[in-house]
């Protein structure tokens, strides 16, 4: 009785009518309404007014409910229903744990826009952001540009946004999702972005490793020439405190004209962005990133970052130049480090012009050694000292890289007069035998003879002094800065220029270039879950 007193029969029947009408398609029309219209329909006052109107119609018809004609769908609704299924739930996109740099079937490849690299940008936009902000729902409703739920879900009209969406300045090309997007003759697919020929652009490499919930977005500079050719990669600052290589890449990349370039040059100025921001050689967990290549996806943060860089960028290149400086208060003569026993690496090293070349396999877990094992000819340029920007050293490195690009036939014309580089197939560290303050008597790059005094070590307490004597004929390729040293401290790195023919006869072991006596066994390739070998007391790359 209470129910009948508060709710008349007319209202009850009108409510039943509303339920039946919603089942026949009225809710579909409500779904296409704007948020403001939906709120207005769902308000209590609106419901009551609609109920009273239906009750009056029922009374006028003698108590019988007249069937209401089904409203004709609007033009927008007709387009929506034709484009998408009526019951289209938002698909669950599985997160891809392994980013791909190649075009995959079903996903169109974003196309990079040609930009001016010298133009100053306020902030490097994350790859997830769009270049043009979308209008809010309220703004769209006021202008009559309301989207249906299916359009909001992007199930048919727009491709699903992947993790490799390009940085600011890129646009997505409209290609069919059923076929693999075709790659033009001179286009390059880098970090999931198609870089057309004759293009300069800036991309973003985001390693999967996240610290404090924030992904490090590392800028990647790409210059794709107007003519097809090989791809050269330049990397710097694997150690965050090594600044010279960063400036070398900037000068080289920003002065390349893509219209005159044959092939592609990819530059990663700051690989270890976390160390760079802290002015530290290492990652925040004190790991040396250049000891964990080629990396793996289930190891430490260093291994995961190394894996991402190696597989997303390095393996897409035909040659690699890794830029470094000395470390731990040491400085290096501008030189190449290369495993000259590999023919492709030897050929690459001889294209740099008159720059010293030191024969070295490098640390097993370094980027250079891992890339060579993977079939990518790689050399390291060692130049200067850490935590300083040395303009003269940067100029030497830039000249060497430009000479390489020219001799590879990628840019300009090579000179007919080709000066061969001095090659040092052996090198040795000369160490201090006393603790105290080191005072050098020679300079970087000087040639020394046996018996020559390289420097002295003075005890500041007792004033006792000892001399460091050179036992070799050679050239100073690296040396420690004046500082406090301990017995056994590697102070001077001497390169021995040996004829290649004699070297093959003697068949010597390649001398370790880090100044440490320890030998680290290589990590088996068949055990990807293992960590890279423990760090040695490395002073170089």
Short mmCIF file of C-alpha atoms in Angstrom, two decimals:
data_model
loop_
_atom_site.label_atom_id
_atom_site.label_comp_id
_atom_site.label_asym_id
_atom_site.label_seq_id
_atom_site.Cartn_x
_atom_site.Cartn_y
_atom_site.Cartn_z
CA UNK A 1 0.00 0.00 0.00
CA UNK A 2 2.83 2.35 0.80
CA UNK A 3 4.33 1.72 -2.65
CA UNK A 4 1.02 2.50 -4.37
CA UNK A 5 0.50 5.66 -2.32
CA UNK A 6 3.89 7.16 -3.19
CA UNK A 7 4.13 5.96 -6.80
CA UNK A 8 0.89 6.12 -8.93
CA UNK A 9 0.27 3.49 -11.57
CA UNK A 10 0.88 6.01 -14.36
CA UNK A 11 4.39 6.66 -13.12
CA UNK A 12 5.05 2.92 -12.71
CA UNK A 13 3.95 2.19 -16.26
CA UNK A 14 5.99 5.10 -17.59
CA UNK A 15 9.07 3.71 -15.85
CA UNK A 16 8.50 0.30 -17.46
CA UNK A 17 8.17 2.05 -20.82
CA UNK A 18 11.51 3.85 -20.30
CA UNK A 19 13.22 0.55 -19.55
CA UNK A 20 11.81 -1.09 -22.66
CA UNK A 21 12.74 1.87 -24.83
CA UNK A 22 16.32 1.84 -23.54
CA UNK A 23 16.60 -1.81 -24.52
CA UNK A 24 15.50 -0.98 -28.06
CA UNK A 25 18.31 1.48 -28.75
CA UNK A 26 17.66 4.71 -26.83
CA UNK A 27 20.80 4.14 -24.74
CA UNK A 28 22.86 4.13 -27.92
CA UNK A 29 21.70 7.64 -28.65
CA UNK A 30 22.53 8.65 -25.09
CA UNK A 31 26.06 7.25 -25.49
CA UNK A 32 26.72 9.61 -28.38
CA UNK A 33 25.59 12.62 -26.40
CA UNK A 34 28.04 15.02 -24.88
CA UNK A 35 28.93 14.78 -21.18
CA UNK A 36 26.69 17.80 -20.42
CA UNK A 37 23.68 16.21 -22.16
CA UNK A 38 24.29 12.93 -20.33
CA UNK A 39 24.30 14.74 -17.02
CA UNK A 40 21.11 16.58 -17.91
CA UNK A 41 19.27 13.35 -18.81
CA UNK A 42 20.45 11.57 -15.69
CA UNK A 43 19.35 14.39 -13.32
CA UNK A 44 16.28 13.66 -11.10
CA UNK A 45 14.30 16.70 -12.31
CA UNK A 46 14.69 15.68 -15.94
CA UNK A 47 13.63 12.10 -15.22
CA UNK A 48 10.53 13.30 -13.38
CA UNK A 49 9.54 15.65 -16.25
CA UNK A 50 9.96 12.87 -18.79
CA UNK A 51 7.89 10.52 -16.64
CA UNK A 52 5.05 13.01 -16.26
CA UNK A 53 4.96 13.64 -20.02
CA UNK A 54 4.70 9.93 -20.74
CA UNK A 55 1.92 9.58 -18.14
CA UNK A 56 -0.11 12.34 -19.81
CA UNK A 57 0.22 10.63 -23.19
CA UNK A 58 -0.98 7.37 -21.68
CA UNK A 59 -4.05 9.04 -20.13
CA UNK A 60 -4.99 10.73 -23.41
CA UNK A 61 -4.90 7.38 -25.19
CA UNK A 62 -7.37 5.90 -22.77
CA UNK A 63 -4.85 4.21 -20.60
CA UNK A 64 -3.13 2.40 -23.49
CA UNK A 65 0.47 3.16 -24.21
CA UNK A 66 1.02 4.13 -27.81
CA UNK A 67 4.22 2.79 -29.32
CA UNK A 68 6.79 5.52 -29.76
CA UNK A 69 8.45 5.56 -33.15
CA UNK A 70 12.17 4.71 -32.96
CA UNK A 71 14.21 7.83 -33.67
CA UNK A 72 16.18 7.82 -36.89
CA UNK A 73 19.90 7.72 -36.29
CA UNK A 74 21.80 10.92 -36.93
CA UNK A 75 24.51 11.22 -39.55
CA UNK A 76 27.26 10.97 -36.88
CA UNK A 77 25.63 7.86 -35.39
CA UNK A 78 25.32 6.23 -38.80
CA UNK A 79 29.01 6.82 -39.51
CA UNK A 80 29.98 5.48 -36.09
CA UNK A 81 27.87 2.33 -36.37
CA UNK A 82 29.24 1.66 -39.86
CA UNK A 83 32.85 2.11 -38.79
CA UNK A 84 32.84 0.16 -35.54
CA UNK A 85 30.92 -2.74 -34.00
CA UNK A 86 28.04 -1.71 -31.76
CA UNK A 87 29.45 -3.38 -28.68
CA UNK A 88 33.10 -2.36 -28.87
CA UNK A 89 34.84 -2.69 -25.56
CA UNK A 90 38.23 -1.02 -25.09
CA UNK A 91 40.87 -3.66 -25.88
CA UNK A 92 43.47 -4.47 -23.30
CA UNK A 93 46.85 -3.65 -24.77
CA UNK A 94 49.58 -5.91 -23.47
CA UNK A 95 52.66 -3.97 -22.56
CA UNK A 96 55.54 -4.84 -24.81
CA UNK A 97 58.55 -5.58 -22.65
CA UNK A 98 60.90 -5.75 -25.60
CA UNK A 99 60.81 -2.66 -27.77
CA UNK A 100 61.25 -3.20 -31.47
CA UNK A 101 62.95 -0.78 -33.81
CA UNK A 102 61.56 -2.41 -36.92
CA UNK A 103 58.18 -1.97 -38.50
CA UNK A 104 55.75 -4.60 -37.27
CA UNK A 105 52.69 -5.85 -39.01
CA UNK A 106 49.52 -4.14 -37.86
CA UNK A 107 51.23 -0.96 -36.65
CA UNK A 108 52.01 2.00 -38.87
CA UNK A 109 55.43 3.53 -38.36
CA UNK A 110 55.59 7.18 -37.28
CA UNK A 111 57.49 9.38 -39.68
CA UNK A 112 60.10 11.83 -38.40
CA UNK A 113 59.84 15.48 -39.39
CA UNK A 114 62.81 17.35 -40.80
CA UNK A 115 63.87 19.86 -38.14
CA UNK A 116 66.70 22.29 -37.50
CA UNK A 117 68.95 20.66 -34.90
CA UNK A 118 70.49 24.02 -34.08
CA UNK A 119 67.14 25.40 -32.99
CA UNK A 120 66.95 25.76 -29.22
CA UNK A 121 64.18 23.72 -27.57
CA UNK A 122 62.89 24.41 -24.09
CA UNK A 123 62.36 20.80 -23.13
CA UNK A 124 62.76 17.35 -24.62
CA UNK A 125 59.20 16.06 -24.83
CA UNK A 126 58.56 12.48 -23.75
CA UNK A 127 57.67 10.07 -26.50
CA UNK A 128 54.23 9.45 -25.02
CA UNK A 129 53.12 13.07 -25.53
CA UNK A 130 51.51 14.23 -28.74
CA UNK A 131 52.86 17.12 -30.72
CA UNK A 132 49.48 18.93 -30.66
CA UNK A 133 47.29 18.73 -27.52
CA UNK A 134 43.80 17.37 -28.00
CA UNK A 135 40.74 19.35 -27.07
CA UNK A 136 39.06 18.44 -23.81
CA UNK A 137 35.62 16.86 -23.82
CA UNK A 138 34.02 20.10 -22.63
CA UNK A 139 35.68 22.11 -25.42
CA UNK A 140 34.72 19.49 -28.00
CA UNK A 141 31.10 19.53 -26.79
CA UNK A 142 30.90 23.31 -27.06
CA UNK A 143 32.12 23.20 -30.68
CA UNK A 144 30.01 20.20 -31.64
CA UNK A 145 33.04 17.89 -32.12
CA UNK A 146 31.92 15.25 -29.65
CA UNK A 147 33.53 11.84 -30.09
CA UNK A 148 31.74 8.54 -29.62
CA UNK A 149 33.12 6.02 -27.12
CA UNK A 150 34.42 3.93 -30.02
CA UNK A 151 36.32 6.92 -31.40
CA UNK A 152 37.74 7.65 -27.94
CA UNK A 153 39.00 4.07 -27.71
CA UNK A 154 40.74 4.45 -31.09
CA UNK A 155 39.79 0.94 -32.10
CA UNK A 156 39.31 1.65 -35.79
CA UNK A 157 39.97 5.22 -36.86
CA UNK A 158 43.39 5.67 -35.19
CA UNK A 159 46.27 3.25 -34.64
CA UNK A 160 47.11 2.15 -31.12
CA UNK A 161 49.85 4.35 -29.66
CA UNK A 162 52.96 2.29 -29.00
CA UNK A 163 55.81 2.86 -26.61
CA UNK A 164 58.02 3.89 -29.51
CA UNK A 165 55.95 6.98 -30.38
CA UNK A 166 58.35 9.65 -31.63
CA UNK A 167 59.43 12.72 -29.75
CA UNK A 168 58.33 16.27 -30.47
CA UNK A 169 58.38 17.16 -34.13
CA UNK A 170 57.17 13.84 -35.56
CA UNK A 171 53.91 12.92 -37.18
CA UNK A 172 52.18 9.62 -37.73
CA UNK A 173 51.58 8.55 -41.31
CA UNK A 174 48.22 7.00 -42.12
CA UNK A 175 48.89 3.49 -43.36
CA UNK A 176 46.79 0.36 -43.41
CA UNK A 177 46.93 -1.72 -40.26
CA UNK A 178 46.56 -4.96 -42.23
CA UNK A 179 49.88 -4.80 -44.05
CA UNK A 180 53.43 -4.00 -43.02
CA UNK A 181 54.14 -0.36 -43.90
CA UNK A 182 56.52 -0.13 -46.85
CA UNK A 183 59.95 1.38 -46.26
CA UNK A 184 61.13 3.72 -48.96
CA UNK A 185 64.50 3.22 -50.57
CA UNK A 186 66.48 5.66 -48.43
CA UNK A 187 64.33 5.73 -45.30
CA UNK A 188 65.68 4.40 -42.01
CA UNK A 189 63.64 2.85 -39.21
CA UNK A 190 65.28 4.03 -35.98
CA UNK A 191 63.67 3.63 -32.56
CA UNK A 192 60.40 2.71 -34.26
CA UNK A 193 60.35 5.92 -36.30
CA UNK A 194 60.76 6.20 -40.04
CA UNK A 195 63.35 8.84 -40.88
CA UNK A 196 62.90 9.90 -44.52
CA UNK A 197 65.88 10.77 -46.73
CA UNK A 198 67.36 14.27 -46.58
CA UNK A 199 66.19 14.66 -42.98
CA UNK A 200 67.63 15.94 -39.72
CA UNK A 201 65.66 14.99 -36.66
CA UNK A 202 65.81 14.42 -32.93
CA UNK A 203 64.43 11.19 -31.45
CA UNK A 204 64.13 9.87 -27.91
CA UNK A 205 65.58 6.64 -26.57
CA UNK A 206 63.89 5.58 -23.33
CA UNK A 207 65.49 2.59 -21.62
CA UNK A 208 63.00 0.32 -19.90
CA UNK A 209 64.85 0.65 -16.62
CA UNK A 210 63.11 3.17 -14.36
CA UNK A 211 64.52 4.74 -11.24
CA UNK A 212 62.23 6.41 -8.72
CA UNK A 213 59.38 5.89 -11.15
CA UNK A 214 60.88 8.18 -13.80
CA UNK A 215 62.17 6.90 -17.14
CA UNK A 216 65.31 8.57 -18.45
CA UNK A 217 64.60 10.01 -21.90
CA UNK A 218 67.86 10.26 -23.81
CA UNK A 219 68.09 12.40 -26.97
CA UNK A 220 69.23 10.71 -30.16
CA UNK A 221 70.30 12.87 -33.12
CA UNK A 222 69.76 11.44 -36.60
CA UNK A 223 70.88 12.82 -39.97
CA UNK A 224 69.64 10.70 -42.87
CA UNK A 225 71.25 11.71 -46.12
CA UNK A 226 69.62 12.27 -49.47
CA UNK A 227 71.53 9.29 -50.88
CA UNK A 228 71.42 5.69 -49.67
CA UNK A 229 74.47 4.39 -47.83
CA UNK A 230 75.77 2.85 -44.64
CA UNK A 231 74.83 3.87 -41.10
CA UNK A 232 77.49 5.24 -38.75
CA UNK A 233 76.78 5.51 -35.03
CA UNK A 234 78.50 7.85 -32.56
CA UNK A 235 78.13 7.37 -28.79
CA UNK A 236 79.53 9.37 -25.88
CA UNK A 237 79.31 9.65 -22.10
CA UNK A 238 78.85 5.99 -21.27
CA UNK A 239 80.72 7.32 -18.27
CA UNK A 240 78.80 10.34 -17.07
CA UNK A 241 81.85 12.44 -16.19
CA UNK A 242 83.43 12.32 -19.67
CA UNK A 243 82.49 15.57 -21.39
CA UNK A 244 84.74 15.89 -24.44
CA UNK A 245 82.87 13.29 -26.47
CA UNK A 246 79.54 15.03 -25.89
CA UNK A 247 80.79 18.22 -27.54
CA UNK A 248 82.41 16.25 -30.37
CA UNK A 249 79.09 14.68 -31.33
CA UNK A 250 77.29 18.02 -31.11
CA UNK A 251 79.72 19.71 -33.46
CA UNK A 252 79.73 16.84 -35.95
CA UNK A 253 75.96 16.28 -36.07
CA UNK A 254 74.90 19.92 -36.18
CA UNK A 255 77.21 20.69 -39.09
CA UNK A 256 76.12 17.83 -41.36
CA UNK A 257 74.04 18.79 -44.39
CA UNK A 258 71.66 15.89 -45.15
CA UNK A 259 71.46 16.99 -48.78
CA UNK A 260 75.16 16.20 -49.22
CA UNK A 261 75.27 13.11 -47.00
CA UNK A 262 75.37 9.57 -48.33
CA UNK A 263 74.01 7.22 -45.69
CA UNK A 264 72.98 7.94 -42.13
CA UNK A 265 74.75 9.25 -39.03
CA UNK A 266 73.22 8.51 -35.62
CA UNK A 267 74.56 10.34 -32.57
CA UNK A 268 73.84 9.59 -28.90
CA UNK A 269 75.65 12.42 -27.09
CA UNK A 270 74.87 11.30 -23.51
CA UNK A 271 74.28 7.57 -23.03
CA UNK A 272 74.62 7.57 -19.24
CA UNK A 273 72.26 10.45 -18.56
CA UNK A 274 71.87 9.55 -14.87
CA UNK A 275 75.63 9.67 -14.32
CA UNK A 276 75.96 12.84 -16.36
CA UNK A 277 73.46 14.70 -14.18
CA UNK A 278 75.40 13.65 -11.07
CA UNK A 279 78.83 14.34 -12.65
CA UNK A 280 79.65 10.70 -11.95
CA UNK A 281 81.35 8.01 -13.98
CA UNK A 282 78.89 5.41 -12.75
CA UNK A 283 75.18 4.73 -12.62
CA UNK A 284 73.39 5.56 -9.35
CA UNK A 285 74.03 2.00 -8.09
CA UNK A 286 77.81 2.47 -8.62
CA UNK A 287 77.89 0.11 -11.59
CA UNK A 288 80.02 0.91 -14.63
CA UNK A 289 77.63 0.79 -17.61
CA UNK A 290 80.52 0.02 -19.96
CA UNK A 291 81.09 -3.35 -18.30
CA UNK A 292 77.66 -4.88 -18.94
CA UNK A 293 77.30 -5.12 -22.71
CA UNK A 294 75.55 -6.63 -24.58
CA UNK A 295 73.32 -6.75 -21.50
CA UNK A 296 70.21 -8.78 -20.76
CA UNK A 297 66.62 -8.14 -19.77
CA UNK A 298 66.67 -9.94 -16.43
CA UNK A 299 69.88 -8.65 -14.86
CA UNK A 300 70.81 -5.51 -12.99
CA UNK A 301 69.77 -2.03 -14.04
CA UNK A 302 73.08 -1.63 -15.88
CA UNK A 303 72.48 -4.86 -17.82
CA UNK A 304 68.98 -3.78 -18.82
CA UNK A 305 70.05 -0.33 -19.96
CA UNK A 306 72.94 -1.88 -21.90
CA UNK A 307 70.57 -4.36 -23.55
CA UNK A 308 68.18 -1.60 -24.60
CA UNK A 309 70.92 0.56 -26.15
CA UNK A 310 72.62 -2.40 -27.82
CA UNK A 311 69.52 -3.87 -29.45
CA UNK A 312 67.59 -0.70 -30.26
CA UNK A 313 70.44 1.38 -31.69
CA UNK A 314 73.84 -0.31 -31.96
CA UNK A 315 72.77 -3.41 -33.90
CA UNK A 316 71.07 -1.16 -36.47
CA UNK A 317 74.40 0.46 -37.42
CA UNK A 318 77.13 -0.63 -39.82
CA UNK A 319 79.97 0.94 -37.82
CA UNK A 320 80.36 2.46 -34.37
CA UNK A 321 82.67 5.07 -32.83
CA UNK A 322 82.53 5.17 -29.02
CA UNK A 323 83.98 8.34 -27.46
CA UNK A 324 85.78 8.36 -24.10
CA UNK A 325 88.33 10.23 -22.01
CA UNK A 326 90.81 9.12 -19.39
CA UNK A 327 89.50 8.32 -15.93
CA UNK A 328 90.45 8.69 -12.28
CA UNK A 329 92.51 11.86 -12.80
CA UNK A 330 94.31 10.57 -15.88
CA UNK A 331 94.46 12.07 -19.35
CA UNK A 332 94.90 10.46 -22.76
CA UNK A 333 96.45 11.57 -26.00
CA UNK A 334 93.77 11.70 -28.70
CA UNK A 335 93.95 8.14 -30.01
CA UNK A 336 92.01 5.16 -31.28
CA UNK A 337 91.56 1.88 -29.45
CA UNK A 338 90.87 -0.95 -31.86
CA UNK A 339 91.22 -4.71 -32.12
CA UNK A 340 93.39 -4.78 -35.21
CA UNK A 341 93.19 -8.57 -35.44
CA UNK A 342 89.67 -8.13 -36.86
CA UNK A 343 89.99 -7.09 -40.54
CA UNK A 344 86.84 -4.97 -40.60
CA UNK A 345 87.95 -3.11 -37.46
CA UNK A 346 91.46 -2.61 -38.87
CA UNK A 347 90.02 -1.16 -42.07
CA UNK A 348 87.83 1.21 -40.08
CA UNK A 349 90.71 2.35 -37.87
CA UNK A 350 92.83 3.30 -40.87
CA UNK A 351 90.18 5.76 -42.11
CA UNK A 352 90.71 8.33 -39.35
CA UNK A 353 93.80 9.97 -40.76
CA UNK A 354 96.91 10.84 -38.76
CA UNK A 355 95.74 9.81 -35.32
CA UNK A 356 97.53 7.37 -33.04
CA UNK A 357 96.05 3.86 -33.04
CA UNK A 358 96.58 1.45 -30.17
CA UNK A 359 95.91 -2.23 -30.65
CA UNK A 360 93.60 -3.49 -27.90
CA UNK A 361 90.73 -5.90 -27.57
CA UNK A 362 89.24 -3.89 -24.71
CA UNK A 363 87.28 -5.07 -21.72
CA UNK A 364 85.06 -8.03 -22.54
CA UNK A 365 81.92 -6.32 -21.26
CA UNK A 366 82.61 -2.98 -22.96
CA UNK A 367 80.41 -1.65 -25.73
CA UNK A 368 83.30 -1.82 -28.19
CA UNK A 369 84.12 -5.48 -27.56
CA UNK A 370 80.47 -6.56 -27.53
CA UNK A 371 79.73 -4.73 -30.79
CA UNK A 372 82.73 -6.31 -32.52
CA UNK A 373 81.58 -9.75 -31.41
CA UNK A 374 78.14 -8.95 -32.83
CA UNK A 375 79.65 -8.08 -36.22
CA UNK A 376 79.61 -4.27 -35.95
CA UNK A 377 83.11 -2.83 -36.59
CA UNK A 378 83.83 -0.56 -33.62
CA UNK A 379 86.63 1.66 -32.40
CA UNK A 380 87.02 3.84 -29.33
CA UNK A 381 88.36 7.40 -29.41
CA UNK A 382 90.16 8.27 -26.19
CA UNK A 383 90.73 12.00 -25.84
CA UNK A 384 91.64 14.14 -22.84
CA UNK A 385 90.63 13.90 -19.22
CA UNK A 386 87.31 13.57 -17.37
CA UNK A 387 85.22 16.31 -15.72
CA UNK A 388 86.63 18.94 -18.08
CA UNK A 389 85.75 20.30 -21.50
CA UNK A 390 89.00 20.79 -23.44
CA UNK A 391 88.47 22.74 -26.66
CA UNK A 392 91.75 21.72 -28.26
CA UNK A 393 91.07 18.05 -27.57
CA UNK A 394 87.50 18.36 -28.86
CA UNK A 395 88.81 19.91 -32.08
CA UNK A 396 91.18 16.96 -32.60
CA UNK A 397 88.36 14.47 -32.11
CA UNK A 398 85.99 16.33 -34.44
CA UNK A 399 88.67 16.40 -37.14
CA UNK A 400 89.22 12.65 -36.81
CA UNK A 401 85.49 11.88 -37.08
CA UNK A 402 85.04 14.16 -40.08
CA UNK A 403 88.01 12.50 -41.76
CA UNK A 404 86.40 9.12 -41.16
CA UNK A 405 83.06 10.21 -42.66
CA UNK A 406 84.87 11.62 -45.70
CA UNK A 407 87.07 8.56 -46.26
CA UNK A 408 84.03 6.28 -45.98
CA UNK A 409 82.54 8.15 -48.94
CA UNK A 410 79.66 9.50 -46.89
CA UNK A 411 80.40 13.22 -46.99
CA UNK A 412 82.54 15.33 -49.29
CA UNK A 413 85.53 14.06 -51.22
CA UNK A 414 88.58 12.42 -49.68
CA UNK A 415 92.02 13.90 -50.15
CA UNK A 416 94.40 12.10 -52.49
CA UNK A 417 97.23 12.61 -50.03
CA UNK A 418 96.50 10.14 -47.28
CA UNK A 419 98.79 10.23 -44.26
CA UNK A 420 99.00 6.89 -42.48
CA UNK A 421 98.41 6.75 -38.76
CA UNK A 422 101.07 5.62 -36.30
CA UNK A 423 100.03 2.23 -34.95
CA UNK A 424 101.07 0.95 -31.54
CA UNK A 425 100.65 -2.79 -31.31
CA UNK A 426 102.03 -2.93 -27.78
CA UNK A 427 101.66 -0.70 -24.75
CA UNK A 428 102.83 -0.81 -21.15
CA UNK A 429 102.08 1.03 -17.94
CA UNK A 430 104.95 2.35 -15.86
CA UNK A 431 104.11 2.44 -12.14
CA UNK A 432 105.22 4.32 -9.06
CA UNK A 433 107.14 2.43 -6.37
CA UNK A 434 106.69 4.97 -3.59
CA UNK A 435 103.75 6.81 -2.08
CA UNK A 436 103.74 10.59 -2.20
CA UNK A 437 102.98 13.43 -4.60
CA UNK A 438 103.56 12.81 -8.30
CA UNK A 439 105.37 15.49 -10.32
CA UNK A 440 105.67 14.73 -14.05
CA UNK A 441 108.72 15.71 -16.06
CA UNK A 442 107.32 14.86 -19.50
CA UNK A 443 104.21 15.83 -21.44
CA UNK A 444 101.45 13.88 -23.13
CA UNK A 445 102.45 12.66 -26.59
CA UNK A 446 106.21 12.97 -26.01
CA UNK A 447 108.56 10.26 -27.24
CA UNK A 448 110.71 8.70 -24.55
CA UNK A 449 113.75 6.46 -24.39
CA UNK A 450 114.97 3.87 -21.88
CA UNK A 451 116.51 5.52 -18.81
CA UNK A 452 114.65 8.81 -19.27
CA UNK A 453 113.04 10.28 -16.15
CA UNK A 454 109.29 10.44 -16.55
CA UNK A 455 108.49 11.99 -13.17
CA UNK A 456 109.21 11.97 -9.47
CA UNK A 457 107.26 11.00 -6.36
CA UNK A 458 107.97 13.03 -3.21
CA UNK A 459 106.90 12.11 0.30
CA UNK A 460 105.50 15.35 1.82
CA UNK A 461 106.42 14.24 5.35
CA UNK A 462 109.93 12.88 5.02
CA UNK A 463 110.82 14.73 1.79
CA UNK A 464 112.10 11.43 0.39
CA UNK A 465 111.96 11.42 -3.39
CA UNK A 466 112.08 8.66 -5.98
CA UNK A 467 112.21 8.81 -9.76
CA UNK A 468 110.04 6.97 -12.27
CA UNK A 469 112.27 5.79 -15.12
CA UNK A 470 111.12 4.73 -18.58
CA UNK A 471 112.21 1.21 -19.54
CA UNK A 472 110.97 1.51 -23.14
CA UNK A 473 111.33 3.32 -26.43
CA UNK A 474 107.90 4.70 -27.20
CA UNK A 475 105.39 7.49 -26.89
CA UNK A 476 103.35 8.70 -23.94
CA UNK A 477 99.77 7.80 -24.86
CA UNK A 478 98.34 8.42 -21.41
CA UNK A 479 99.49 9.69 -18.05
CA UNK A 480 98.28 10.52 -14.58
CA UNK A 481 97.78 14.12 -13.55
CA UNK A 482 99.95 15.36 -10.71
CA UNK A 483 98.34 13.96 -7.57
CA UNK A 484 98.91 11.83 -4.48
CA UNK A 485 99.83 8.29 -5.50
CA UNK A 486 100.40 4.96 -3.77
CA UNK A 487 102.97 2.25 -4.57
CA UNK A 488 101.90 0.39 -7.71
CA UNK A 489 99.98 3.38 -9.08
CA UNK A 490 99.88 3.32 -12.91
CA UNK A 491 101.40 6.66 -13.85
CA UNK A 492 102.51 6.57 -17.51
CA UNK A 493 101.13 4.64 -20.47
CA UNK A 494 103.80 4.08 -23.15
CA UNK A 495 102.93 2.89 -26.64
CA UNK A 496 105.48 0.78 -28.52
CA UNK A 497 105.43 1.25 -32.29
CA UNK A 498 106.22 -2.22 -33.65
CA UNK A 499 106.24 -3.15 -37.36
CA UNK A 500 103.27 -5.33 -38.21
CA UNK A 501 105.42 -7.97 -39.92
CA UNK A 502 107.54 -8.43 -36.82
CA UNK A 503 104.44 -8.49 -34.67
CA UNK A 504 103.03 -11.42 -36.68
CA UNK A 505 106.31 -13.31 -36.30
CA UNK A 506 106.43 -12.81 -32.54
CA UNK A 507 102.66 -13.40 -32.16
CA UNK A 508 102.49 -11.63 -28.79
CA UNK A 509 99.43 -11.43 -26.58
CA UNK A 510 97.60 -8.12 -26.79
CA UNK A 511 98.59 -6.11 -23.75
CA UNK A 512 95.77 -5.11 -21.45
CA UNK A 513 95.24 -1.37 -21.72
CA UNK A 514 93.82 -0.69 -18.28
CA UNK A 515 97.00 -0.88 -16.27
CA UNK A 516 95.83 -3.74 -14.09
CA UNK A 517 97.49 -7.12 -13.70
CA UNK A 518 94.25 -9.02 -13.14
CA UNK A 519 92.84 -11.09 -15.96
CA UNK A 520 89.07 -11.38 -16.24
CA UNK A 521 87.71 -14.47 -18.02
CA UNK A 522 85.05 -13.79 -20.63
CA UNK A 523 81.43 -14.40 -19.80
CA UNK A 524 79.92 -17.36 -21.69
CA UNK A 525 77.56 -16.26 -24.42
CA UNK A 526 75.25 -19.17 -23.62
CA UNK A 527 74.42 -17.79 -20.18
CA UNK A 528 72.54 -14.53 -20.80
CA UNK A 529 71.20 -14.42 -17.25
CA UNK A 530 74.68 -14.06 -15.77
CA UNK A 531 76.11 -10.69 -14.93
CA UNK A 532 79.06 -9.28 -16.79
CA UNK A 533 82.53 -9.88 -15.33
CA UNK A 534 83.49 -7.89 -12.26
CA UNK A 535 85.03 -4.51 -12.85
CA UNK A 536 88.75 -4.32 -13.18
CA UNK A 537 90.75 -1.28 -12.22
CA UNK A 538 90.07 0.28 -15.61
CA UNK A 539 91.53 3.63 -16.53
CA UNK A 540 90.30 3.76 -20.11
CA UNK A 541 87.15 2.70 -21.92
#
